[in-house]
PDB file of C-alpha atoms and ligand atoms in Angstrom:
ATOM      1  CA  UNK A 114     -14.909  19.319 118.747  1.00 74.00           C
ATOM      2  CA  UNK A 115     -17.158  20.592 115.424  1.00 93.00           C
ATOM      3  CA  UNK A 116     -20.853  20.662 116.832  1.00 97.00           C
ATOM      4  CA  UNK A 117     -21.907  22.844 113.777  1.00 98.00           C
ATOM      5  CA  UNK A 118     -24.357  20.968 112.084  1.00 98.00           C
ATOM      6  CA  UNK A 119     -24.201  19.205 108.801  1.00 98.00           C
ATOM      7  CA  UNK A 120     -26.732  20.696 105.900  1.00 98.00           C
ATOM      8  CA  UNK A 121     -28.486  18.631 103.886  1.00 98.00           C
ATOM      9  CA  UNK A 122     -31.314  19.513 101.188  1.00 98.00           C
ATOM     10  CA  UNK A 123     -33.496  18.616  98.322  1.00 98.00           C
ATOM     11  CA  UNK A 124     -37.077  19.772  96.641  1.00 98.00           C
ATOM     12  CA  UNK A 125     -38.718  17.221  99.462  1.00 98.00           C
ATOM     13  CA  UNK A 126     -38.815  13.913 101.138  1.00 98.00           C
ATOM     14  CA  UNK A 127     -36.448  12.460  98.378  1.00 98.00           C
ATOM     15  CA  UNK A 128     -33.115  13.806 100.386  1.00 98.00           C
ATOM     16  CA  UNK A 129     -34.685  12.082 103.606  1.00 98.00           C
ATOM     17  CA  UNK A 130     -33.121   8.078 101.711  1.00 98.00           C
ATOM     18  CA  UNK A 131     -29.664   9.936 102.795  1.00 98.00           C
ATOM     19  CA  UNK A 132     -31.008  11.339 106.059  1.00 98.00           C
ATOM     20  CA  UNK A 133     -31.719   7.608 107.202  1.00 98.00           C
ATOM     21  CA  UNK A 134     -28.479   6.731 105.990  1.00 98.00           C
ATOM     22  CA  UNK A 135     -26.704   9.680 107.533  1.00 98.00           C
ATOM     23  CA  UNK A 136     -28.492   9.271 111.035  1.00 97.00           C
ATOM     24  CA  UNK A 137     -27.250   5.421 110.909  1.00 97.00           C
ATOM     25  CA  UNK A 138     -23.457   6.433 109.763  1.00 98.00           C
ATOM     26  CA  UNK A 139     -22.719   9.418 111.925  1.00 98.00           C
ATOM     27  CA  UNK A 140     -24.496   9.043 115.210  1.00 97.00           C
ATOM     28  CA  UNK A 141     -22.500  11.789 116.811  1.00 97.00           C
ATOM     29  CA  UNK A 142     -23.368  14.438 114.075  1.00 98.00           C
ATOM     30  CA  UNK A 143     -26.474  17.463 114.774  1.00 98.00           C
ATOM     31  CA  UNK A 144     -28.543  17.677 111.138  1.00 98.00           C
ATOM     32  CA  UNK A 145     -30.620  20.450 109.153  1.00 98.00           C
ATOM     33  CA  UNK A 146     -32.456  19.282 106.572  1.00 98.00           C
ATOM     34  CA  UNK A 147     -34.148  21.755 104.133  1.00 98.00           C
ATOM     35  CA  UNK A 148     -36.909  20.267 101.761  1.00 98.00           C
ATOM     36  CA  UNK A 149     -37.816  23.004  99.192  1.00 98.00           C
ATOM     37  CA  UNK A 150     -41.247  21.550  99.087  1.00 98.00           C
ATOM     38  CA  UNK A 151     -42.479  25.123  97.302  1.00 97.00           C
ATOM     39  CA  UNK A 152     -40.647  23.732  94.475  1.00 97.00           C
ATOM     40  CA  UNK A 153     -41.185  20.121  94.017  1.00 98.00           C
ATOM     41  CA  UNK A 154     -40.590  18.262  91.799  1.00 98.00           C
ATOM     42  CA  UNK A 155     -37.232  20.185  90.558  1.00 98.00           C
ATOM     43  CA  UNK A 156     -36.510  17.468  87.750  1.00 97.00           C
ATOM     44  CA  UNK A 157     -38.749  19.723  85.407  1.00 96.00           C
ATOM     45  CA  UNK A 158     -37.194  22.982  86.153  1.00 97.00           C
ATOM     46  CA  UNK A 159     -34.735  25.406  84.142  1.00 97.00           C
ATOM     47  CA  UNK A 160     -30.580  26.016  85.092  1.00 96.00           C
ATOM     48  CA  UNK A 161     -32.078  29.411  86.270  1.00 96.00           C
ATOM     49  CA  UNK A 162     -34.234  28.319  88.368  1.00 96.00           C
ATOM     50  CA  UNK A 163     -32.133  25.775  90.169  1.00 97.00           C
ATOM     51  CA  UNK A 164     -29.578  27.788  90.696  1.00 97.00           C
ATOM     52  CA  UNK A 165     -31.659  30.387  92.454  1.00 96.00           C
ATOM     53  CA  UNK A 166     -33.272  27.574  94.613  1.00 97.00           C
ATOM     54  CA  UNK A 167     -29.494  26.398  95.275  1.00 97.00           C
ATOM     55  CA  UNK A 168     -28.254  29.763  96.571  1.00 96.00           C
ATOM     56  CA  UNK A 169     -31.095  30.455  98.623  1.00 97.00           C
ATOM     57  CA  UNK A 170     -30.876  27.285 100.136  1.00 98.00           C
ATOM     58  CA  UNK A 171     -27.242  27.583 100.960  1.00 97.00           C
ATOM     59  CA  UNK A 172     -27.289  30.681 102.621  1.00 96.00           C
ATOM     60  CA  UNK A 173     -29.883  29.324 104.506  1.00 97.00           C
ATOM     61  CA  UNK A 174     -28.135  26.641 105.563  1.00 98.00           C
ATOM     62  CA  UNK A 175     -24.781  28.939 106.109  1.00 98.00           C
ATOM     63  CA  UNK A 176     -27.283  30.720 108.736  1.00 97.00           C
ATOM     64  CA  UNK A 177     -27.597  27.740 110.595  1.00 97.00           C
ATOM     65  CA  UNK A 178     -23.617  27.851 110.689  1.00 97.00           C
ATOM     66  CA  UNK A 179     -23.530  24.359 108.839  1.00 98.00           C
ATOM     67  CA  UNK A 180     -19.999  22.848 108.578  1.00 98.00           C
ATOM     68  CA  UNK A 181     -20.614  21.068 105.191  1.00 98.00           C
ATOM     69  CA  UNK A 182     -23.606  20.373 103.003  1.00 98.00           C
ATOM     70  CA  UNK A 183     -24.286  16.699 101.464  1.00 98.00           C
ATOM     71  CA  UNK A 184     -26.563  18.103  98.390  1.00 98.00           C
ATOM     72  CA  UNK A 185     -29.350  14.980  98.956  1.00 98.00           C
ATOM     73  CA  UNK A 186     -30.772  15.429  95.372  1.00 98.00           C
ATOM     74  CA  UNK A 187     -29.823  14.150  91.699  1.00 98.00           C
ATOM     75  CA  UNK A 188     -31.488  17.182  89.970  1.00 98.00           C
ATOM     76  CA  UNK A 189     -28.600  19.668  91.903  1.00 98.00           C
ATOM     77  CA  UNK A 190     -25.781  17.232  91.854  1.00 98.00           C
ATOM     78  CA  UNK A 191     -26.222  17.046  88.137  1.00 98.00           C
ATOM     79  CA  UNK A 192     -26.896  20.579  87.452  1.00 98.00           C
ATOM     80  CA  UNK A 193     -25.383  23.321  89.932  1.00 98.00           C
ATOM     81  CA  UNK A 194     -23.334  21.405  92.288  1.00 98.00           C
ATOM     82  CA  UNK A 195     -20.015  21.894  89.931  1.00 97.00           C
ATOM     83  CA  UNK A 196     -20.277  25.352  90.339  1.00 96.00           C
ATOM     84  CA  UNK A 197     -21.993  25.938  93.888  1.00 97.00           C
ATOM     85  CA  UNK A 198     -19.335  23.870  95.319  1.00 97.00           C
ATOM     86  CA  UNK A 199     -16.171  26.561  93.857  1.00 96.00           C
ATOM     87  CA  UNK A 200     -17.855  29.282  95.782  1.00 93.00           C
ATOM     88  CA  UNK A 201     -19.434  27.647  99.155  1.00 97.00           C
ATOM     89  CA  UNK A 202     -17.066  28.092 102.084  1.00 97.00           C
ATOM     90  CA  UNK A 203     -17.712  24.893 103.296  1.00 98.00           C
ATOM     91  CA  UNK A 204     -17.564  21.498 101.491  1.00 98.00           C
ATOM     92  CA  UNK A 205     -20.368  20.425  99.636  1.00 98.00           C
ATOM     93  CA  UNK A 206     -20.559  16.613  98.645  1.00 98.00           C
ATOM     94  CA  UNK A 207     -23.349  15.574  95.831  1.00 98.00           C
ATOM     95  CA  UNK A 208     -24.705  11.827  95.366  1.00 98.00           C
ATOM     96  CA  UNK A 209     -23.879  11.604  91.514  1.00 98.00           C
ATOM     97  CA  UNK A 210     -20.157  10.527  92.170  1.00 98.00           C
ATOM     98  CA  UNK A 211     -20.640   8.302  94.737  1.00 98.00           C
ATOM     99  CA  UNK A 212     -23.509   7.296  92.919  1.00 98.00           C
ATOM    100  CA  UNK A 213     -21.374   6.404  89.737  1.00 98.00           C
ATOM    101  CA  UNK A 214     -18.662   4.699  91.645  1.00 98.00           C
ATOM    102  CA  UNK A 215     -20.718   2.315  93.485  1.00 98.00           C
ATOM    103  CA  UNK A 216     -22.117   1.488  89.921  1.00 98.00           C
ATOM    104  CA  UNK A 217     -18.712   0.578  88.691  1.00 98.00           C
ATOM    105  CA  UNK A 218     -18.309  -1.815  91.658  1.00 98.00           C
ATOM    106  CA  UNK A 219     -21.436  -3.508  91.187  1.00 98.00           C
ATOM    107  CA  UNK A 220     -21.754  -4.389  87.257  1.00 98.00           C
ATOM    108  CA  UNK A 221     -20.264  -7.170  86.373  1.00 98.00           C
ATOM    109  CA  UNK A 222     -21.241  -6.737  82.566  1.00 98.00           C
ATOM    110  CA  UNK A 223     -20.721  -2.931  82.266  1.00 98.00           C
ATOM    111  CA  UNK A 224     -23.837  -2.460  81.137  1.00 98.00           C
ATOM    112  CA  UNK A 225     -25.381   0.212  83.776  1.00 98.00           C
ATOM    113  CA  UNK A 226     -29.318   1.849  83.816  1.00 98.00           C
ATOM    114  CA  UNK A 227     -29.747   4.930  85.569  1.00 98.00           C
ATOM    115  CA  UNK A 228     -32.894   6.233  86.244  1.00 98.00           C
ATOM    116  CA  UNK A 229     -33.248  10.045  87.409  1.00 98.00           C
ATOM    117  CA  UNK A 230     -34.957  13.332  86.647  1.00 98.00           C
ATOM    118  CA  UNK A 231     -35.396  14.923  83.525  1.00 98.00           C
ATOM    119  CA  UNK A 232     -32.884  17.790  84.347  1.00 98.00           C
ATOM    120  CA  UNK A 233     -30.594  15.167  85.598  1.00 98.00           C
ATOM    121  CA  UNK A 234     -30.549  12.697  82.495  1.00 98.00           C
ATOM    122  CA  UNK A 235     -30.464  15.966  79.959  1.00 98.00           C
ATOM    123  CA  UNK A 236     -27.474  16.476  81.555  1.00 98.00           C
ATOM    124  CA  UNK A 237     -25.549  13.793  81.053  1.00 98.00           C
ATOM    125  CA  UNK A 238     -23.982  13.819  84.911  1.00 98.00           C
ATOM    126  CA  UNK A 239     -24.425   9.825  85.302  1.00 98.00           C
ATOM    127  CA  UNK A 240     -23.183   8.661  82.059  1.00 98.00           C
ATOM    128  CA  UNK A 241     -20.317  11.414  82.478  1.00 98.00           C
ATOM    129  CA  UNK A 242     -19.468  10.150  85.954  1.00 98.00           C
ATOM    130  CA  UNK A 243     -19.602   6.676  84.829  1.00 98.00           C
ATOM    131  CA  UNK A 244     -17.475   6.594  81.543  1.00 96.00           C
ATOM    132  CA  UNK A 245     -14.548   8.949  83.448  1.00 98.00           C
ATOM    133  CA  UNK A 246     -14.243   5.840  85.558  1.00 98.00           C
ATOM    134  CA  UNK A 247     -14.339   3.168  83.175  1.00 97.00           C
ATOM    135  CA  UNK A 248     -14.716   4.737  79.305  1.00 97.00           C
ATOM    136  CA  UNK A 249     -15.390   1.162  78.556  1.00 97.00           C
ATOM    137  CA  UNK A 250     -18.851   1.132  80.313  1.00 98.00           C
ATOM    138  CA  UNK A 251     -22.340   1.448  78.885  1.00 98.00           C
ATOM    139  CA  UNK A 252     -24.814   3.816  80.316  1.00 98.00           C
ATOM    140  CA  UNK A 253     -28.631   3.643  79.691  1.00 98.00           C
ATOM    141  CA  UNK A 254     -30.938   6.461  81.032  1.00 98.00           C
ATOM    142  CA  UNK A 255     -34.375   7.102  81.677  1.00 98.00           C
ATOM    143  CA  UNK A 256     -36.085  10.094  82.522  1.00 98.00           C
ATOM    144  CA  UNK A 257     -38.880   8.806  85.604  1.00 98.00           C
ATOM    145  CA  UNK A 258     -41.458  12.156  85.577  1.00 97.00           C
ATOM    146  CA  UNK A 259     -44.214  10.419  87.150  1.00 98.00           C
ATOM    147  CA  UNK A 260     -42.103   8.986  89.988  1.00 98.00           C
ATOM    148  CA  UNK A 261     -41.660  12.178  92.090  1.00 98.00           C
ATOM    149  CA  UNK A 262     -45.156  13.137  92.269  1.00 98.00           C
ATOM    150  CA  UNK A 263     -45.677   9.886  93.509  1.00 98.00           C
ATOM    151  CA  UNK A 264     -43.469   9.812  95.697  1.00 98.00           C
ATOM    152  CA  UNK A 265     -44.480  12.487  97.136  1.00 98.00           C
ATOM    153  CA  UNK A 266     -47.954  11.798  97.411  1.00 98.00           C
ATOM    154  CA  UNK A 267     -47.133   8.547  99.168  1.00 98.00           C
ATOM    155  CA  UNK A 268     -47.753   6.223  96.603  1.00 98.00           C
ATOM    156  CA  UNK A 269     -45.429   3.568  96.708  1.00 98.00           C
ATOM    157  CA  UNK A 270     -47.089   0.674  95.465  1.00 97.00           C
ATOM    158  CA  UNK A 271     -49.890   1.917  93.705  1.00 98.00           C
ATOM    159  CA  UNK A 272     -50.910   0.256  90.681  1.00 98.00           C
ATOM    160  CA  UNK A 273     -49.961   3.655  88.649  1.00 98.00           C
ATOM    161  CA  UNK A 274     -46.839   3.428  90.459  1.00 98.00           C
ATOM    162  CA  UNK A 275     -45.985  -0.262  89.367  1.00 98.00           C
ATOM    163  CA  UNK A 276     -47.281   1.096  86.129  1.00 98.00           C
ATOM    164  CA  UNK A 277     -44.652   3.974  85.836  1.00 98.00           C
ATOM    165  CA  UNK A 278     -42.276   1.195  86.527  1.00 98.00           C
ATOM    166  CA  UNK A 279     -42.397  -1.035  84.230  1.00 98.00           C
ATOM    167  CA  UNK A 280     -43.108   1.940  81.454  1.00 98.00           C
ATOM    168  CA  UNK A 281     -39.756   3.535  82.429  1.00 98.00           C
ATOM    169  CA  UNK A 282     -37.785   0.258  82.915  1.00 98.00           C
ATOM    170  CA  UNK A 283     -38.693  -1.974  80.323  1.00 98.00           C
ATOM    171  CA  UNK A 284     -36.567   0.034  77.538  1.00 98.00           C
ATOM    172  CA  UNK A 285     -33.531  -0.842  79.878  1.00 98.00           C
ATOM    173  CA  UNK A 286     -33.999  -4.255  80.621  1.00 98.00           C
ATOM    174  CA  UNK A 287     -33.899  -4.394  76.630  1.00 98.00           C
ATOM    175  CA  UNK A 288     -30.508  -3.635  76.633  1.00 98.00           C
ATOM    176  CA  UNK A 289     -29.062  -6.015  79.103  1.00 98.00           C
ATOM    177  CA  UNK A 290     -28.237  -4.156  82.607  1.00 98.00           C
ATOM    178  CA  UNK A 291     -26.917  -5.727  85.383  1.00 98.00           C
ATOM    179  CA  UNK A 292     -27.215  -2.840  87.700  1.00 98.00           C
ATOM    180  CA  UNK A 293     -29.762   0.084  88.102  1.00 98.00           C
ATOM    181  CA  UNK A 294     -28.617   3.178  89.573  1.00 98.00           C
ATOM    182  CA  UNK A 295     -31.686   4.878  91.396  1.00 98.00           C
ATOM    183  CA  UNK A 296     -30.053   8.809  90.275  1.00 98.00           C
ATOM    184  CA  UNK A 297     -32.998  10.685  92.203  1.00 98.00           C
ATOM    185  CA  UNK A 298     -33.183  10.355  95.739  1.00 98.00           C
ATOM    186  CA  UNK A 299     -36.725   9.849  95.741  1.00 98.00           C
ATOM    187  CA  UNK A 300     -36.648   6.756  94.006  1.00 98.00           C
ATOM    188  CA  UNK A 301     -35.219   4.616  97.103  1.00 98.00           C
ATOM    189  CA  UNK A 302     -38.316   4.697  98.341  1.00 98.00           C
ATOM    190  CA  UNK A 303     -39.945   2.744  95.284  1.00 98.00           C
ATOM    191  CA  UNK A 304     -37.157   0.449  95.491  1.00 98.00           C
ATOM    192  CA  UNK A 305     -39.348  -2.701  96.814  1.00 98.00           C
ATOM    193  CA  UNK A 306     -41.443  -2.526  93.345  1.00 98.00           C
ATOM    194  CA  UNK A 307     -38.747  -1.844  91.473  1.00 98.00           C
ATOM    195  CA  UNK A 308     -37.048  -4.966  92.718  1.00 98.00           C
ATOM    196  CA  UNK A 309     -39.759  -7.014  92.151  1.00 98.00           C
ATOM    197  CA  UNK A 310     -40.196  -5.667  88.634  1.00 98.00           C
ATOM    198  CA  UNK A 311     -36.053  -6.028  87.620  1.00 98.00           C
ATOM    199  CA  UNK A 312     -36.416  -9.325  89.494  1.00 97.00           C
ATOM    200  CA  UNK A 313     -32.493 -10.587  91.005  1.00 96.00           C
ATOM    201  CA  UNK A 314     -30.438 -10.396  88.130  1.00 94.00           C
ATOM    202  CA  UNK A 315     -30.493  -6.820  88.079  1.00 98.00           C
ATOM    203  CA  UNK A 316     -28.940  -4.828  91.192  1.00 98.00           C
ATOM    204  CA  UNK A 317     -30.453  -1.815  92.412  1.00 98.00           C
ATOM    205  CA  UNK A 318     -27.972   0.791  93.695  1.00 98.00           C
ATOM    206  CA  UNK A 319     -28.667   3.654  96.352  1.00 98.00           C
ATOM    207  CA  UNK A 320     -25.970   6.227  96.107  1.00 98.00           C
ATOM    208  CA  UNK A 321     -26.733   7.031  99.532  1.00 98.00           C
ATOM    209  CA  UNK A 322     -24.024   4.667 101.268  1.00 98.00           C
ATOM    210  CA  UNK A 323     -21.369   5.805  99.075  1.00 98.00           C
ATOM    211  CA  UNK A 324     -22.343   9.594  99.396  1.00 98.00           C
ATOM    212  CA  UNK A 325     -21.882   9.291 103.275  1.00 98.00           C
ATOM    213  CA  UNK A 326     -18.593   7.697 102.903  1.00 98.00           C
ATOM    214  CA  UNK A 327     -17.517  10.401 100.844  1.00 98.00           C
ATOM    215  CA  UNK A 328     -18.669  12.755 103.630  1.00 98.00           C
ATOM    216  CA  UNK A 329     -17.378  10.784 106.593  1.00 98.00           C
ATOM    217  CA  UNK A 330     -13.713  11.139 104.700  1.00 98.00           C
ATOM    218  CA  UNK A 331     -14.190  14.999 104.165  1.00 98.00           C
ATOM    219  CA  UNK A 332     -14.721  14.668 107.742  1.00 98.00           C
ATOM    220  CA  UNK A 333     -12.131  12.888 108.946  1.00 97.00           C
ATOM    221  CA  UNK A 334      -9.342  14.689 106.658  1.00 97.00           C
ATOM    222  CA  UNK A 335     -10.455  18.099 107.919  1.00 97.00           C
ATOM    223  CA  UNK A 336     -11.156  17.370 111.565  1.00 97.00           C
ATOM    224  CA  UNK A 337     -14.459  18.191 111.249  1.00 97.00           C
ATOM    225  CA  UNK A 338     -15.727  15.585 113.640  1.00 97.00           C
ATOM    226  CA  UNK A 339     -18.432  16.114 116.317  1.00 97.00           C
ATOM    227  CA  UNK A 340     -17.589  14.044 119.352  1.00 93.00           C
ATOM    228  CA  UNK A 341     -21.174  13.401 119.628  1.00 83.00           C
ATOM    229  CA  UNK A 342     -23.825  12.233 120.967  1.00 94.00           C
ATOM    230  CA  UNK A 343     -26.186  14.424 118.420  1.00 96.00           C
ATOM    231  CA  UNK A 344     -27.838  16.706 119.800  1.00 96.00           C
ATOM    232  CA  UNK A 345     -30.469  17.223 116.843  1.00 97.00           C
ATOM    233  CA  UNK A 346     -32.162  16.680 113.349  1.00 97.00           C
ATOM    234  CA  UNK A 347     -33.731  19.546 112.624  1.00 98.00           C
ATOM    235  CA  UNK A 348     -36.285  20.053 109.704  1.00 98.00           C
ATOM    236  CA  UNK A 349     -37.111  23.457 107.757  1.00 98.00           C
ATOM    237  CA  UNK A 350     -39.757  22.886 104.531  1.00 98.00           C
ATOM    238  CA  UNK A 351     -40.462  26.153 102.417  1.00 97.00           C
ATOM    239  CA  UNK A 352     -44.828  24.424 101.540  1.00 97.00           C
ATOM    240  CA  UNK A 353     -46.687  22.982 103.731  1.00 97.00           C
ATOM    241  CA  UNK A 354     -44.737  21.672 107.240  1.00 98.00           C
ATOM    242  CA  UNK A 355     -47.937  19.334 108.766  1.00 97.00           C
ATOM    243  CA  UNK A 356     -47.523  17.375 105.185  1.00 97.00           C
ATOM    244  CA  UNK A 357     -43.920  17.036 105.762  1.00 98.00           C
ATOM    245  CA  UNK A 358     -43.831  15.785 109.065  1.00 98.00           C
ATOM    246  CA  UNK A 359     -46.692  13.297 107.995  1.00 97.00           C
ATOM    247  CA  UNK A 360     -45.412  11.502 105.501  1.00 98.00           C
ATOM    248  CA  UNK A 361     -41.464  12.252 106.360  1.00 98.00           C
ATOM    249  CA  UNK A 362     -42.677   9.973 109.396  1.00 98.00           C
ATOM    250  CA  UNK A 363     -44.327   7.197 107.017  1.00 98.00           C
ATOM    251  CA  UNK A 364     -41.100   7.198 105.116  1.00 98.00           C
ATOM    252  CA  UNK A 365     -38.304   7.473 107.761  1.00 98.00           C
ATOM    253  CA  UNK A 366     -39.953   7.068 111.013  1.00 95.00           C
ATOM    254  CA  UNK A 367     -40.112   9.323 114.274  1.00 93.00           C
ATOM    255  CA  UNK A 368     -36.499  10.740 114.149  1.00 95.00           C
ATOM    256  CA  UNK A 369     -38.606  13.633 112.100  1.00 97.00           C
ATOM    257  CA  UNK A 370     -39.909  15.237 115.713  1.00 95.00           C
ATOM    258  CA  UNK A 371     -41.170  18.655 114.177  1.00 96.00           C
ATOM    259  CA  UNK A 372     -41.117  20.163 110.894  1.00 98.00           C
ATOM    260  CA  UNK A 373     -40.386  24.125 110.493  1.00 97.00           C
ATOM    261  CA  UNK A 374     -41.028  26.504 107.415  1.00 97.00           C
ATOM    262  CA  UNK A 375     -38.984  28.756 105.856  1.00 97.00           C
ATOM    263  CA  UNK A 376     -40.014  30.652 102.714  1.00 95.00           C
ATOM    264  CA  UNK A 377     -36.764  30.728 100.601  1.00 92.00           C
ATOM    265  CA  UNK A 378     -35.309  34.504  99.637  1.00 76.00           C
ATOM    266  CA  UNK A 379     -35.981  34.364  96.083  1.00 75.00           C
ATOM    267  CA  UNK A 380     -39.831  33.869  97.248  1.00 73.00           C
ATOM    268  CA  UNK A 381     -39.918  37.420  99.342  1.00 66.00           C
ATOM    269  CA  UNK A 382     -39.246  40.965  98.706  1.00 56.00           C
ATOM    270  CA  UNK A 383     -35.110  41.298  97.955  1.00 49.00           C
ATOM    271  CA  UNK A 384     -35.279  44.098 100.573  1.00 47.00           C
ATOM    272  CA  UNK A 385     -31.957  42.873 103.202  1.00 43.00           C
ATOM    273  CA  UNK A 386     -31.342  39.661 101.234  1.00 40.00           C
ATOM    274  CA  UNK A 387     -28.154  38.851 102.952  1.00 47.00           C
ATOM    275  CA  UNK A 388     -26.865  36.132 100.740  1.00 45.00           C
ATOM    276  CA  UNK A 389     -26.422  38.552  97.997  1.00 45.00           C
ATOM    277  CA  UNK A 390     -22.945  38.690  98.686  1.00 42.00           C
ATOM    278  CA  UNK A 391     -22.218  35.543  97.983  1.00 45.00           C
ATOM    279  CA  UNK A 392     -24.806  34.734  95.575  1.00 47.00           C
ATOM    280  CA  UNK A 393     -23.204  37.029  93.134  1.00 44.00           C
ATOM    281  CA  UNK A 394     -20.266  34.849  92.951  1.00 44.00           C
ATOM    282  CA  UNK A 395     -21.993  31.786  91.114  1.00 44.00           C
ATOM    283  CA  UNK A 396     -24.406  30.787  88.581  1.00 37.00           C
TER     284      UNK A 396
HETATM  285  N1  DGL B 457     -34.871  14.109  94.739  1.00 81.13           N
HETATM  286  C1  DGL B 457     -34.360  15.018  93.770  1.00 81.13           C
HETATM  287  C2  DGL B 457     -33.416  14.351  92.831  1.00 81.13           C
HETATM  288  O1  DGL B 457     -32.677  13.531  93.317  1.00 81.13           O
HETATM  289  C3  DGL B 457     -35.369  15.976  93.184  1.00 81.13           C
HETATM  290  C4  DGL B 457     -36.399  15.370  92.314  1.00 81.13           C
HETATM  291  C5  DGL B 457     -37.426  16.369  91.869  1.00 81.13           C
HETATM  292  O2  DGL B 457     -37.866  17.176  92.685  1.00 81.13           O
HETATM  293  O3  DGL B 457     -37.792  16.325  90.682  1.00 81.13           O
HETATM  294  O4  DGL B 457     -33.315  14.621  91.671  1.00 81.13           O
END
């Protein structure tokens, strides 16, 4: 039996569109979520600076004895996962494959969207994902600023948020999608408005179904199973934990019982840092 918990992060409530789907998939699994709400939005923030977030968080999470680590953000999939995951000890699983693979099954006309951060469309990790599947596919991105913020200030059908939508999603309507990938995990959570603005011949895709999978298998194939029931979901923010917990419970509902904080390393005095050990190793 693996009770060790399964570690899951992201700059804030975006990583909590995999939580739901994680809570619904694995029912015998314990959860720690970190939201590195000190941070948000990370979509506008340098390779330096993620990676520092990223290995701070992971150590973190290593405290907390995690068996695996389902990296619930676009912005870190994109940008540091390809190297954090060569030097983590345990297995780390990202959303932009799964993301780009449930893509491929949807289109019909291989002519994809994917909306994400700025850090994740400059680099390329969609369309890259994408074309090693089928080189014959199209891939149109746009870079959503506005939609984090909002997001994360609970505006989910505002009119600046229907506003930002059609803005951002026009261009790629223009060149014929079928399918949209949403490629920041915030962005589930506009999904209603962006439905209504793509309208049904357009299909949304959440990469959070196909990220699961992928972790249920690296499961499975190492016998890293819980036998269950869970025992917990626990939640550590590095800002504000009251704001958290609020919305978090708007969003996802009461499975979010208490929110704790933890100021990440790189924020404090380097005096004891323990994950320098391992933190030399990447980036
Ligand atoms: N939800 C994250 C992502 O998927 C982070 C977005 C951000 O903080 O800019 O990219």
């Amino acid at each position: 039996m693996e009770s060790r918990p399964i570690g899951i992060f992201d700059s804030g409530v975006g990583g909590l569109t995999v939580v739901r789907t994680l809570i619904d998939r694995l029912p015998d699994e314990n959860f720690i979520y970190f939201g590195d709400t000190a941070h948000v939005p990370y979509g506008t923030k340098t390779r330096e600076q993620l990676f520092g977030y990223a290995r701070d968080i992971t150590d973190f999470l290593l405290s907390h004895q995690v068996k695996s680590i389902v990296i619930a953000c676009g912005t870190h999939s994109s940008v540091t996962l390809p190297e954090m995951e060569t030097a983590c000890p345990v297995p780390m699983v990202g959303v932009v494959g799964p993301g780009a693979r449930a893509a491929v099954k949807t289109t019909r006309n291989g002519r994809i969207g994917v909306i994400a951060t700025q850090a994740s469309v400059n680099s390329g990790s969609y369309a890259k994902a994408i074309e090693s599947i089928n080189p014959g596919y199209s891939v149109y991105s746009a870079a959503c600023s506005q939609f984090v913020p909002l997001v994360e200030s609970g505006l989910l059908n505002s009119p600046a948020t229907r506003q930002a939508v059609r803005e951002y999603i026009t261009p790629l309507l223009d060149e014929g999608i079928d399918t949209l990938v949403m490629g920041c995990t915030h962005y589930p959570f506009l999904a209603p408005v962006i439905e209504e603005f793509v309208g049904t011949d357009v299909i949304l895709v959440d990469p959070a179904e196909e990220t699961v999978t992928e972790l249920a298998d690296i499961l499975t194939s190492q016998h890293l199973q819980n036998s269950g029931p869970r025992q917990y979901c626990n939640f550590y923010v590095s800002g504000k934990p009251e704001n958290f917990l609020q919305l978090g419970r708007t969003l996802i509902g009461n499975v979010i019982e208490m929110v704790n904080k933890h100021s990440l390393d790189g924020d404090q005095p380097r005096v004891g840092f323990k994950g320098e050990k391992y933190a030399q190793h990447i980036g």
